[in-house]
Amino acid sequence: MATTVAAEAKFDLTLTEEQQLVQRTAREWSRDRLLPIAAEIDEQGAVPRALVREMGQLGFMGIDVPERWGGAGLDMVSYVLVMEEVNRACASTGVVLGSHVSLATAPLARYGTDAQKERSLIRLAKGEWLGCFALSEPASGSDAASMRATARRDGEAWVLNGTKNFITNGAFADLTVVFAQADPEKRHKGIVAFAVEKGAPGFTVGKLEKKLGIRGSDTAQLHFTDVRVPDDQRLGAVGEGFAVALWTLDGGRIGIAAQAVGIARACLEDSLAYAKERHAFGQRIADFQAIQAKLADMATEIDAARLLVWRAASMRDRGERHSAAAATAKLFASDVAVRAARECVQIFGGYGYLQDYPAERHYRDAKITEIYEGTSEIMQLVIAKEMLGDASA
Ligand code: CAA
């Protein structure tokens, strides 16, 4: 019978004492420092840089980076525990953290040279620098390999030209992991990855996008015009860039799945509190079976999604093949978040439609989890390739 690699994975559900401590710390910090200002972050369209620094001090910004390089030296499971808690309080802050950790520090930690780590990873892991990941372009999102940005070798440097789109943290990042095509005839095998620092001549921030949700995070267009990048800022081998991008995205997708679980949990917890206090027809709305069924379904789906996230994270920690497990977690968890947000607005009724209550923010924030770091349709493609034996990752 056909099975998936993920189905065969060994999976220990027990959190270590250290992981429990991380979870508690993240839960308390998010509840005390983030939750009270989540609506303000959304309204003002910015996550305060002071909060990012606090996440650095707590070790969240370099949670899975070895201590030698300034990180907390923990694992991916710890990272998803933090992501769930932060996103339960504020999805905008969650994506700032997620893009930094899984899309910038992770490729630097895996593919960077010691000199690159010394120069950049330590500062990123401590939260002194903010990182971002620039793969998508105006004309290529899902079909990432067809990028048009170019990298031309010129002596000991490369010259980058092109535009990158939808870049979370793009406006403020100190370091950008960027991908460009050095040899179009080789298609994905011609792609090269670089770590480019803020302020490089010719590297500019363009349009800032106005979004449906996660409004506190910035989403920018980045322009590269004859940007000279020394060869020692290349990440991985020449032609290895696409593998760097997809390995990075496998981890990013686990992080977004954890974000989706956090948003769904916010929906459930806010719905529960409201259902206990709102009265209709002489009783709490929580006493109606129609409401109880919604709450029970939300809780069930959140539990299932969390287990998929933990499984994918623990597979990545063990160095096992995990592309399909990551895609499965993201596909399911993002769907759960969108459904939970819809039910949350419904339970709040007319108040759910108002900005005075958190339900409408959850509804707006949830949707993006089905789109960024690979759409749900791309997740289906990755899972199907694995089952059909076509995957090469
Ligand atoms: N890890 C490493 N390498 C991998 C891999 C993985 N998970 N999956 C595939 N590869 C390798 C393959 O081995 C293959 O290499 P070889 O030819 O040497 O064997 C190569 O990549 C090409 O594989 P495919 O033929 O499968 O590639 P494809 O062009 O058909 O694309 C895809 C596959 C899954 C559709 C991929 O393009 C993809 O994931 N697209 C979505 C991109 C995406 O998620 N973008 C989000 C950008 S980030 C963002 O949104 C947030 C932000 O803030 C910036």
CSV table of C-alpha atoms and ligand atoms in Angstrom, one decimal:
chain,number,residue,atom,x,y,z
A,1,MET,CA,0.0,0.0,0.0
A,2,ALA,CA,1.3,3.5,-0.8
A,3,THR,CA,2.4,5.4,2.1
A,4,THR,CA,4.2,8.7,2.8
A,5,VAL,CA,7.7,9.1,4.2
A,6,ALA,CA,6.1,11.2,6.9
A,7,ALA,CA,3.7,8.4,7.9
A,8,GLU,CA,6.7,6.2,8.7
A,9,ALA,CA,8.5,8.7,10.8
A,10,LYS,CA,9.2,8.0,14.5
A,11,PHE,CA,7.7,10.7,16.6
A,12,ASP,CA,8.1,11.3,20.3
A,13,LEU,CA,5.3,13.5,21.7
A,14,THR,CA,7.0,14.3,25.0
A,15,LEU,CA,8.5,17.8,25.4
A,16,THR,CA,11.8,17.9,27.3
A,17,GLU,CA,12.1,20.1,30.4
A,18,GLU,CA,14.0,22.6,28.4
A,19,GLN,CA,11.4,22.7,25.7
A,20,GLN,CA,8.7,23.2,28.3
A,21,LEU,CA,10.6,26.0,29.8
A,22,VAL,CA,10.9,27.7,26.4
A,23,GLN,CA,7.2,27.2,25.8
A,24,ARG,CA,6.4,28.8,29.2
A,25,THR,CA,8.7,31.7,28.7
A,26,ALA,CA,7.3,32.4,25.2
A,27,ARG,CA,3.7,32.1,26.5
A,28,GLU,CA,4.3,34.5,29.4
A,29,TRP,CA,6.2,37.0,27.3
A,30,SER,CA,3.7,37.0,24.5
A,31,ARG,CA,0.7,37.3,26.9
A,32,ASP,CA,2.3,40.2,28.9
A,33,ARG,CA,4.2,42.1,26.2
A,34,LEU,CA,2.5,41.4,22.9
A,35,LEU,CA,-1.2,40.6,23.5
A,36,PRO,CA,-2.0,44.0,25.0
A,37,ILE,CA,-0.6,45.9,22.0
A,38,ALA,CA,-1.5,43.5,19.2
A,39,ALA,CA,-4.4,45.6,17.9
A,40,GLU,CA,-2.2,48.7,18.0
A,41,ILE,CA,0.5,47.0,16.1
A,42,ASP,CA,-2.0,46.1,13.4
A,43,GLU,CA,-3.5,49.6,13.3
A,44,GLN,CA,-0.2,51.4,13.2
A,45,GLY,CA,1.3,49.0,10.8
A,46,ALA,CA,4.6,48.4,12.6
A,47,VAL,CA,6.1,46.0,15.1
A,48,PRO,CA,8.2,48.1,17.6
A,49,ARG,CA,11.9,47.5,17.1
A,50,ALA,CA,12.2,47.3,20.9
A,51,LEU,CA,10.0,44.2,20.9
A,52,VAL,CA,12.3,42.6,18.3
A,53,ARG,CA,15.3,43.4,20.6
A,54,GLU,CA,13.4,41.8,23.5
A,55,MET,CA,12.9,38.7,21.4
A,56,GLY,CA,16.7,38.8,20.8
A,57,GLN,CA,17.4,39.0,24.5
A,58,LEU,CA,15.1,36.1,25.2
A,59,GLY,CA,17.0,34.0,22.6
A,60,PHE,CA,14.1,33.7,20.2
A,61,MET,CA,15.8,35.4,17.3
A,62,GLY,CA,18.5,32.7,17.2
A,63,ILE,CA,16.7,29.9,18.9
A,64,ASP,CA,18.1,27.1,16.8
A,65,VAL,CA,21.5,28.7,16.0
A,66,PRO,CA,24.4,27.0,17.9
A,67,GLU,CA,25.6,28.9,20.9
A,68,ARG,CA,29.0,29.3,19.3
A,69,TRP,CA,27.3,31.6,16.8
A,70,GLY,CA,25.4,33.7,19.3
A,71,GLY,CA,22.2,31.5,19.3
A,72,ALA,CA,20.3,29.7,22.0
A,73,GLY,CA,21.5,26.3,20.7
A,74,LEU,CA,18.0,24.8,20.8
A,75,ASP,CA,16.1,22.9,18.2
A,76,MET,CA,13.3,23.3,15.7
A,77,VAL,CA,10.7,21.9,18.1
A,78,SER,CA,11.6,24.8,20.5
A,79,TYR,CA,11.3,27.2,17.6
A,80,VAL,CA,7.7,26.0,16.7
A,81,LEU,CA,6.7,26.2,20.4
A,82,VAL,CA,7.9,29.9,20.4
A,83,MET,CA,6.2,30.5,17.1
A,84,GLU,CA,2.8,29.2,18.3
A,85,GLU,CA,2.9,31.4,21.4
A,86,VAL,CA,4.1,34.6,19.7
A,87,ASN,CA,1.5,34.2,16.9
A,88,ARG,CA,-1.3,33.4,19.4
A,89,ALA,CA,-0.7,36.9,20.6
A,90,CYS,CA,0.3,38.8,17.4
A,91,ALA,CA,0.7,37.3,13.9
A,92,SER,CA,2.5,40.4,12.7
A,93,THR,CA,5.2,40.0,15.2
A,94,GLY,CA,5.1,36.2,14.5
A,95,VAL,CA,6.0,36.7,10.8
A,96,VAL,CA,8.8,39.2,11.6
A,97,LEU,CA,10.3,36.5,13.9
A,98,GLY,CA,9.6,33.6,11.5
A,99,SER,CA,11.1,35.3,8.4
A,100,HIS,CA,14.2,36.2,10.4
A,101,VAL,CA,14.7,32.8,12.0
A,102,SER,CA,13.7,30.3,9.4
A,103,LEU,CA,14.5,32.3,6.2
A,104,ALA,CA,17.6,34.2,7.1
A,105,THR,CA,19.5,32.7,10.1
A,106,ALA,CA,18.8,29.1,9.0
A,107,PRO,CA,20.5,29.3,5.6
A,108,LEU,CA,23.4,31.2,7.0
A,109,ALA,CA,23.9,28.7,9.8
A,110,ARG,CA,23.8,25.8,7.3
A,111,TYR,CA,25.5,27.2,4.2
A,112,GLY,CA,27.5,30.0,5.6
A,113,THR,CA,31.3,29.9,6.0
A,114,ASP,CA,32.8,30.5,9.4
A,115,ALA,CA,33.8,34.0,8.3
A,116,GLN,CA,30.2,34.8,7.2
A,117,LYS,CA,28.9,33.4,10.5
A,118,GLU,CA,31.4,35.5,12.4
A,119,ARG,CA,30.4,38.6,10.5
A,120,SER,CA,26.6,38.2,10.3
A,121,LEU,CA,25.1,35.2,12.0
A,122,ILE,CA,26.2,36.2,15.5
A,123,ARG,CA,24.5,39.6,15.1
A,124,LEU,CA,21.4,38.0,13.5
A,125,ALA,CA,21.1,35.3,16.2
A,126,LYS,CA,21.3,37.9,19.0
A,127,GLY,CA,18.6,40.0,17.3
A,128,GLU,CA,21.0,42.9,16.8
A,129,TRP,CA,20.5,42.5,13.1
A,130,LEU,CA,17.2,41.7,11.3
A,131,GLY,CA,17.2,39.3,8.4
A,132,CYS,CA,15.0,38.6,5.3
A,133,PHE,CA,14.8,36.3,2.3
A,134,ALA,CA,14.4,37.5,-1.2
A,135,LEU,CA,13.3,34.8,-3.7
A,136,SER,CA,10.0,35.9,-5.2
A,137,GLU,CA,9.8,38.4,-8.0
A,138,PRO,CA,7.1,40.4,-9.7
A,139,ALA,CA,6.8,37.7,-12.4
A,140,SER,CA,7.7,34.5,-10.4
A,141,GLY,CA,6.3,33.4,-7.2
A,142,SER,CA,5.3,29.7,-7.2
A,143,ASP,CA,7.6,29.0,-10.2
A,144,ALA,CA,10.6,30.3,-8.3
A,145,ALA,CA,13.2,28.7,-10.6
A,146,SER,CA,12.1,31.0,-13.4
A,147,MET,CA,13.5,34.1,-11.6
A,148,ARG,CA,14.8,37.0,-13.8
A,149,ALA,CA,17.3,38.5,-11.3
A,150,THR,CA,20.8,38.0,-12.6
A,151,ALA,CA,24.2,37.5,-11.1
A,152,ARG,CA,27.2,38.2,-13.3
A,153,ARG,CA,30.7,37.2,-12.2
A,154,ASP,CA,33.2,40.1,-12.4
A,155,GLY,CA,36.6,39.2,-10.9
A,156,GLU,CA,36.3,38.5,-7.2
A,157,ALA,CA,32.8,39.9,-7.1
A,158,TRP,CA,29.3,39.4,-8.6
A,159,VAL,CA,27.1,42.0,-10.0
A,160,LEU,CA,23.4,41.6,-9.1
A,161,ASN,CA,20.5,43.1,-11.1
A,162,GLY,CA,16.8,42.6,-10.6
A,163,THR,CA,13.7,43.1,-8.5
A,164,LYS,CA,12.4,41.0,-5.6
A,165,ASN,CA,8.8,41.1,-4.4
A,166,PHE,CA,6.8,40.5,-1.3
A,167,ILE,CA,9.8,40.5,1.0
A,168,THR,CA,8.8,40.3,4.7
A,169,ASN,CA,11.2,42.4,6.8
A,170,GLY,CA,12.6,43.8,3.5
A,171,ALA,CA,12.4,47.5,4.5
A,172,PHE,CA,14.4,47.2,7.7
A,173,ALA,CA,16.5,44.1,7.2
A,174,ASP,CA,20.2,44.4,7.9
A,175,LEU,CA,20.9,41.3,5.9
A,176,THR,CA,19.1,39.9,2.9
A,177,VAL,CA,19.5,36.3,1.6
A,178,VAL,CA,18.9,36.8,-2.1
A,179,PHE,CA,18.8,34.5,-5.1
A,180,ALA,CA,19.9,35.3,-8.7
A,181,GLN,CA,20.4,33.5,-11.9
A,182,ALA,CA,24.0,33.2,-13.1
A,183,ASP,CA,23.4,30.9,-16.0
A,184,PRO,CA,19.9,30.9,-17.4
A,185,GLU,CA,20.6,27.9,-19.7
A,186,LYS,CA,21.0,25.7,-16.7
A,187,ARG,CA,17.7,26.9,-15.2
A,188,HIS,CA,17.6,26.0,-11.5
A,189,LYS,CA,21.2,24.7,-11.6
A,190,GLY,CA,22.4,28.2,-12.5
A,191,ILE,CA,20.9,29.9,-9.4
A,192,VAL,CA,23.3,31.4,-6.8
A,193,ALA,CA,22.5,32.5,-3.2
A,194,PHE,CA,24.1,35.6,-1.6
A,195,ALA,CA,24.0,37.3,1.8
A,196,VAL,CA,23.8,41.0,1.0
A,197,GLU,CA,24.1,43.7,3.6
A,198,LYS,CA,22.0,46.8,4.0
A,199,GLY,CA,23.6,49.8,2.4
A,200,ALA,CA,25.3,48.0,-0.5
A,201,PRO,CA,25.5,50.6,-3.3
A,202,GLY,CA,22.6,50.0,-5.8
A,203,PHE,CA,20.5,48.0,-3.3
A,204,THR,CA,17.3,50.0,-2.6
A,205,VAL,CA,14.0,49.4,-0.9
A,206,GLY,CA,11.0,50.1,-3.3
A,207,LYS,CA,7.3,49.9,-2.8
A,208,LEU,CA,5.9,49.0,0.6
A,209,GLU,CA,2.8,46.9,0.2
A,210,LYS,CA,-0.5,47.6,1.9
A,211,LYS,CA,-2.0,44.3,3.0
A,212,LEU,CA,-5.2,42.6,4.1
A,213,GLY,CA,-3.6,41.2,7.3
A,214,ILE,CA,-0.3,40.9,9.2
A,215,ARG,CA,-0.2,44.7,8.8
A,216,GLY,CA,2.4,45.2,11.5
A,217,SER,CA,5.0,43.4,9.4
A,218,ASP,CA,6.6,45.2,6.5
A,219,THR,CA,6.4,43.7,3.0
A,220,ALA,CA,8.7,45.4,0.5
A,221,GLN,CA,9.9,45.3,-3.0
A,222,LEU,CA,13.7,45.3,-3.2
A,223,HIS,CA,15.7,46.6,-6.2
A,224,PHE,CA,19.2,45.5,-7.2
A,225,THR,CA,20.9,47.8,-9.7
A,226,ASP,CA,24.5,46.8,-10.5
A,227,VAL,CA,25.0,45.8,-6.9
A,228,ARG,CA,28.6,44.5,-6.4
A,229,VAL,CA,28.7,41.6,-4.0
A,230,PRO,CA,32.1,40.1,-3.1
A,231,ASP,CA,32.3,36.4,-3.8
A,232,ASP,CA,32.9,35.7,-0.1
A,233,GLN,CA,29.2,36.8,0.5
A,234,ARG,CA,28.0,33.9,-1.7
A,235,LEU,CA,26.0,31.3,0.2
A,236,GLY,CA,26.7,27.7,-0.9
A,237,ALA,CA,28.2,26.7,-4.2
A,238,VAL,CA,27.6,28.3,-7.5
A,239,GLY,CA,24.5,26.6,-8.9
A,240,GLU,CA,23.4,25.4,-5.5
A,241,GLY,CA,21.2,28.5,-4.9
A,242,PHE,CA,17.9,26.7,-5.7
A,243,ALA,CA,18.6,23.9,-3.3
A,244,VAL,CA,19.5,26.5,-0.6
A,245,ALA,CA,16.1,28.2,-1.2
A,246,LEU,CA,14.1,25.0,-1.1
A,247,TRP,CA,15.9,23.6,2.0
A,248,THR,CA,15.3,27.0,3.7
A,249,LEU,CA,11.6,27.0,2.7
A,250,ASP,CA,11.1,23.5,4.1
A,251,GLY,CA,11.9,24.9,7.5
A,252,GLY,CA,10.0,28.2,6.8
A,253,ARG,CA,6.9,26.1,6.0
A,254,ILE,CA,7.1,24.4,9.4
A,255,GLY,CA,7.3,27.9,11.0
A,256,ILE,CA,4.3,29.2,9.1
A,257,ALA,CA,2.3,26.0,10.1
A,258,ALA,CA,3.2,26.9,13.7
A,259,GLN,CA,2.0,30.5,13.0
A,260,ALA,CA,-1.3,29.1,11.7
A,261,VAL,CA,-1.7,27.0,14.9
A,262,GLY,CA,-1.1,30.1,17.0
A,263,ILE,CA,-3.7,32.1,15.0
A,264,ALA,CA,-6.2,29.3,15.3
A,265,ARG,CA,-5.6,29.1,19.0
A,266,ALA,CA,-6.2,32.8,19.4
A,267,CYS,CA,-9.5,32.3,17.5
A,268,LEU,CA,-10.5,29.4,19.9
A,269,GLU,CA,-9.5,31.1,23.1
A,270,ASP,CA,-11.2,34.4,22.1
A,271,SER,CA,-14.3,32.6,21.0
A,272,LEU,CA,-14.5,30.6,24.3
A,273,ALA,CA,-14.2,33.7,26.4
A,274,TYR,CA,-16.8,35.5,24.4
A,275,ALA,CA,-19.2,32.6,24.3
A,276,LYS,CA,-19.1,32.4,28.1
A,277,GLU,CA,-19.9,36.1,28.6
A,278,ARG,CA,-22.4,36.8,25.8
A,279,HIS,CA,-26.0,35.9,26.6
A,280,ALA,CA,-28.9,35.3,24.2
A,281,PHE,CA,-32.3,33.8,24.7
A,282,GLY,CA,-31.8,33.9,28.5
A,283,GLN,CA,-28.5,31.9,28.6
A,284,ARG,CA,-24.8,32.1,27.7
A,285,ILE,CA,-24.3,31.4,24.0
A,286,ALA,CA,-21.7,28.8,25.2
A,287,ASP,CA,-24.7,26.7,26.4
A,288,PHE,CA,-26.0,26.3,22.9
A,289,GLN,CA,-25.0,23.1,21.2
A,290,ALA,CA,-24.4,24.9,17.9
A,291,ILE,CA,-21.7,27.0,19.5
A,292,GLN,CA,-20.3,24.0,21.4
A,293,ALA,CA,-19.9,22.1,18.2
A,294,LYS,CA,-18.0,24.9,16.6
A,295,LEU,CA,-15.7,25.2,19.6
A,296,ALA,CA,-15.2,21.4,19.8
A,297,ASP,CA,-14.3,21.2,16.0
A,298,MET,CA,-11.9,24.1,16.4
A,299,ALA,CA,-10.1,22.4,19.4
A,300,THR,CA,-9.9,19.1,17.6
A,301,GLU,CA,-8.4,20.6,14.4
A,302,ILE,CA,-5.9,22.7,16.3
A,303,ASP,CA,-4.7,19.6,18.2
A,304,ALA,CA,-4.3,17.7,14.9
A,305,ALA,CA,-2.5,20.6,13.3
A,306,ARG,CA,-0.1,21.0,16.2
A,307,LEU,CA,0.8,17.3,16.1
A,308,LEU,CA,1.7,17.7,12.4
A,309,VAL,CA,3.8,20.7,13.2
A,310,TRP,CA,5.7,19.0,16.0
A,311,ARG,CA,6.3,15.9,13.8
A,312,ALA,CA,7.7,17.9,10.9
A,313,ALA,CA,9.9,19.9,13.3
A,314,SER,CA,11.2,16.8,15.0
A,315,MET,CA,12.0,15.2,11.6
A,316,ARG,CA,14.0,18.3,10.6
A,317,ASP,CA,15.8,18.1,14.0
A,318,ARG,CA,16.8,14.5,13.3
A,319,GLY,CA,18.0,15.4,9.8
A,320,GLU,CA,15.4,13.2,8.2
A,321,ARG,CA,13.8,13.9,4.9
A,322,HIS,CA,11.0,16.3,5.8
A,323,SER,CA,9.8,18.3,2.7
A,324,ALA,CA,6.4,16.4,2.5
A,325,ALA,CA,6.0,16.5,6.3
A,326,ALA,CA,6.5,20.3,6.3
A,327,ALA,CA,4.1,20.7,3.4
A,328,THR,CA,1.5,18.5,5.1
A,329,ALA,CA,1.7,20.5,8.3
A,330,LYS,CA,1.4,23.9,6.4
A,331,LEU,CA,-1.4,22.7,4.2
A,332,PHE,CA,-3.5,21.4,7.1
A,333,ALA,CA,-2.6,24.1,9.7
A,334,SER,CA,-3.3,27.0,7.4
A,335,ASP,CA,-6.7,25.5,6.4
A,336,VAL,CA,-7.5,25.1,10.1
A,337,ALA,CA,-6.5,28.7,10.9
A,338,VAL,CA,-8.7,30.1,8.1
A,339,ARG,CA,-11.7,27.9,9.2
A,340,ALA,CA,-11.1,28.8,12.9
A,341,ALA,CA,-11.0,32.5,12.0
A,342,ARG,CA,-14.3,32.3,10.1
A,343,GLU,CA,-16.0,30.5,13.0
A,344,CYS,CA,-14.5,33.0,15.5
A,345,VAL,CA,-16.1,35.9,13.6
A,346,GLN,CA,-19.4,34.0,13.4
A,347,ILE,CA,-19.4,33.3,17.2
A,348,PHE,CA,-18.8,37.0,17.8
A,349,GLY,CA,-21.7,37.8,15.5
A,350,GLY,CA,-21.9,41.5,14.5
A,351,TYR,CA,-19.1,42.3,17.0
A,352,GLY,CA,-16.9,40.0,15.1
A,353,TYR,CA,-17.1,42.4,12.1
A,354,LEU,CA,-15.9,45.3,14.2
A,355,GLN,CA,-12.3,46.5,14.8
A,356,ASP,CA,-13.1,46.8,18.5
A,357,TYR,CA,-12.8,43.0,18.8
A,358,PRO,CA,-9.9,40.7,17.8
A,359,ALA,CA,-11.9,38.4,15.6
A,360,GLU,CA,-11.7,40.5,12.4
A,361,ARG,CA,-7.9,40.8,12.8
A,362,HIS,CA,-7.6,37.0,13.1
A,363,TYR,CA,-9.8,36.6,10.0
A,364,ARG,CA,-7.5,38.9,8.0
A,365,ASP,CA,-4.2,37.5,9.5
A,366,ALA,CA,-5.1,33.8,8.9
A,367,LYS,CA,-5.5,34.0,5.1
A,368,ILE,CA,-1.9,34.7,4.3
A,369,THR,CA,-0.8,31.4,5.9
A,370,GLU,CA,-2.4,29.6,2.8
A,371,ILE,CA,-0.3,31.8,0.5
A,372,TYR,CA,3.2,32.7,1.7
A,373,GLU,CA,6.2,30.4,1.8
A,374,GLY,CA,4.4,28.3,-0.8
A,375,THR,CA,0.7,28.3,-1.5
A,376,SER,CA,-1.6,25.4,-0.5
A,377,GLU,CA,-1.5,24.3,-4.1
A,378,ILE,CA,2.3,24.1,-4.0
A,379,MET,CA,2.1,22.2,-0.7
A,380,GLN,CA,-0.2,19.7,-2.5
A,381,LEU,CA,2.3,19.4,-5.3
A,382,VAL,CA,5.2,18.7,-2.9
A,383,ILE,CA,3.1,16.1,-1.0
A,384,ALA,CA,2.0,14.4,-4.3
A,385,LYS,CA,5.5,14.3,-5.7
A,386,GLU,CA,6.7,12.6,-2.6
A,387,MET,CA,4.0,9.9,-2.8
A,388,LEU,CA,4.5,9.4,-6.5
A,389,GLY,CA,8.3,9.0,-5.9
A,390,ASP,CA,9.1,12.0,-8.1
A,391,ALA,CA,10.7,14.1,-5.3
A,392,SER,CA,14.4,14.5,-5.4
A,393,ALA,CA,14.7,16.4,-2.0
B,1,CAA,N1,15.4,20.8,-0.7
B,1,CAA,C1,16.5,20.9,-1.5
B,1,CAA,N2,16.4,20.7,-2.9
B,1,CAA,C2,15.2,20.5,-3.4
B,1,CAA,C3,14.1,20.4,-2.7
B,1,CAA,C4,14.1,20.6,-1.3
B,1,CAA,N3,13.1,20.6,-0.5
B,1,CAA,N4,13.0,20.2,-3.5
B,1,CAA,C5,13.5,20.1,-4.7
B,1,CAA,N5,14.9,20.3,-4.7
B,1,CAA,C6,15.8,20.3,-5.8
B,1,CAA,C7,15.6,19.0,-6.6
B,1,CAA,O1,16.5,18.0,-6.1
B,1,CAA,C8,16.0,19.4,-8.0
B,1,CAA,O2,17.4,19.4,-8.1
B,1,CAA,P1,18.1,18.4,-9.1
B,1,CAA,O3,17.7,18.8,-10.5
B,1,CAA,O4,19.6,18.6,-8.9
B,1,CAA,O5,17.7,17.0,-8.8
B,1,CAA,C9,15.7,20.9,-8.0
B,1,CAA,O6,15.5,21.3,-6.7
B,1,CAA,C10,14.5,21.2,-8.8
B,1,CAA,O7,13.4,20.5,-8.3
B,1,CAA,P2,12.0,20.5,-9.1
B,1,CAA,O8,12.1,20.1,-10.5
B,1,CAA,O9,11.0,19.8,-8.2
B,1,CAA,O10,11.7,22.1,-9.1
B,1,CAA,P3,10.6,23.0,-9.7
B,1,CAA,O11,11.1,24.1,-10.5
B,1,CAA,O12,9.5,22.1,-10.4
B,1,CAA,O13,9.9,23.6,-8.4
B,1,CAA,C11,8.5,23.8,-6.5
B,1,CAA,C12,9.4,22.9,-7.3
B,1,CAA,C13,8.1,22.9,-5.3
B,1,CAA,C14,7.3,24.2,-7.2
B,1,CAA,C15,9.3,25.0,-5.9
B,1,CAA,O14,9.6,25.9,-7.0
B,1,CAA,C16,8.6,25.7,-4.9
B,1,CAA,O15,8.6,25.4,-3.7
B,1,CAA,N6,7.9,26.9,-5.2
B,1,CAA,C17,7.3,27.7,-4.3
B,1,CAA,C18,8.2,28.8,-3.9
B,1,CAA,C19,7.9,29.5,-2.6
B,1,CAA,O16,7.5,28.8,-1.6
B,1,CAA,N7,8.0,30.8,-2.5
B,1,CAA,C20,7.8,31.5,-1.3
B,1,CAA,C21,8.8,32.6,-1.2
B,1,CAA,S1,9.1,33.2,0.4
B,1,CAA,C22,7.8,34.0,1.0
B,1,CAA,O17,6.8,33.9,0.5
B,1,CAA,C23,7.9,34.8,2.2
B,1,CAA,C24,8.8,36.0,2.3
B,1,CAA,O18,8.7,36.7,3.2
B,1,CAA,C25,9.8,36.3,1.3
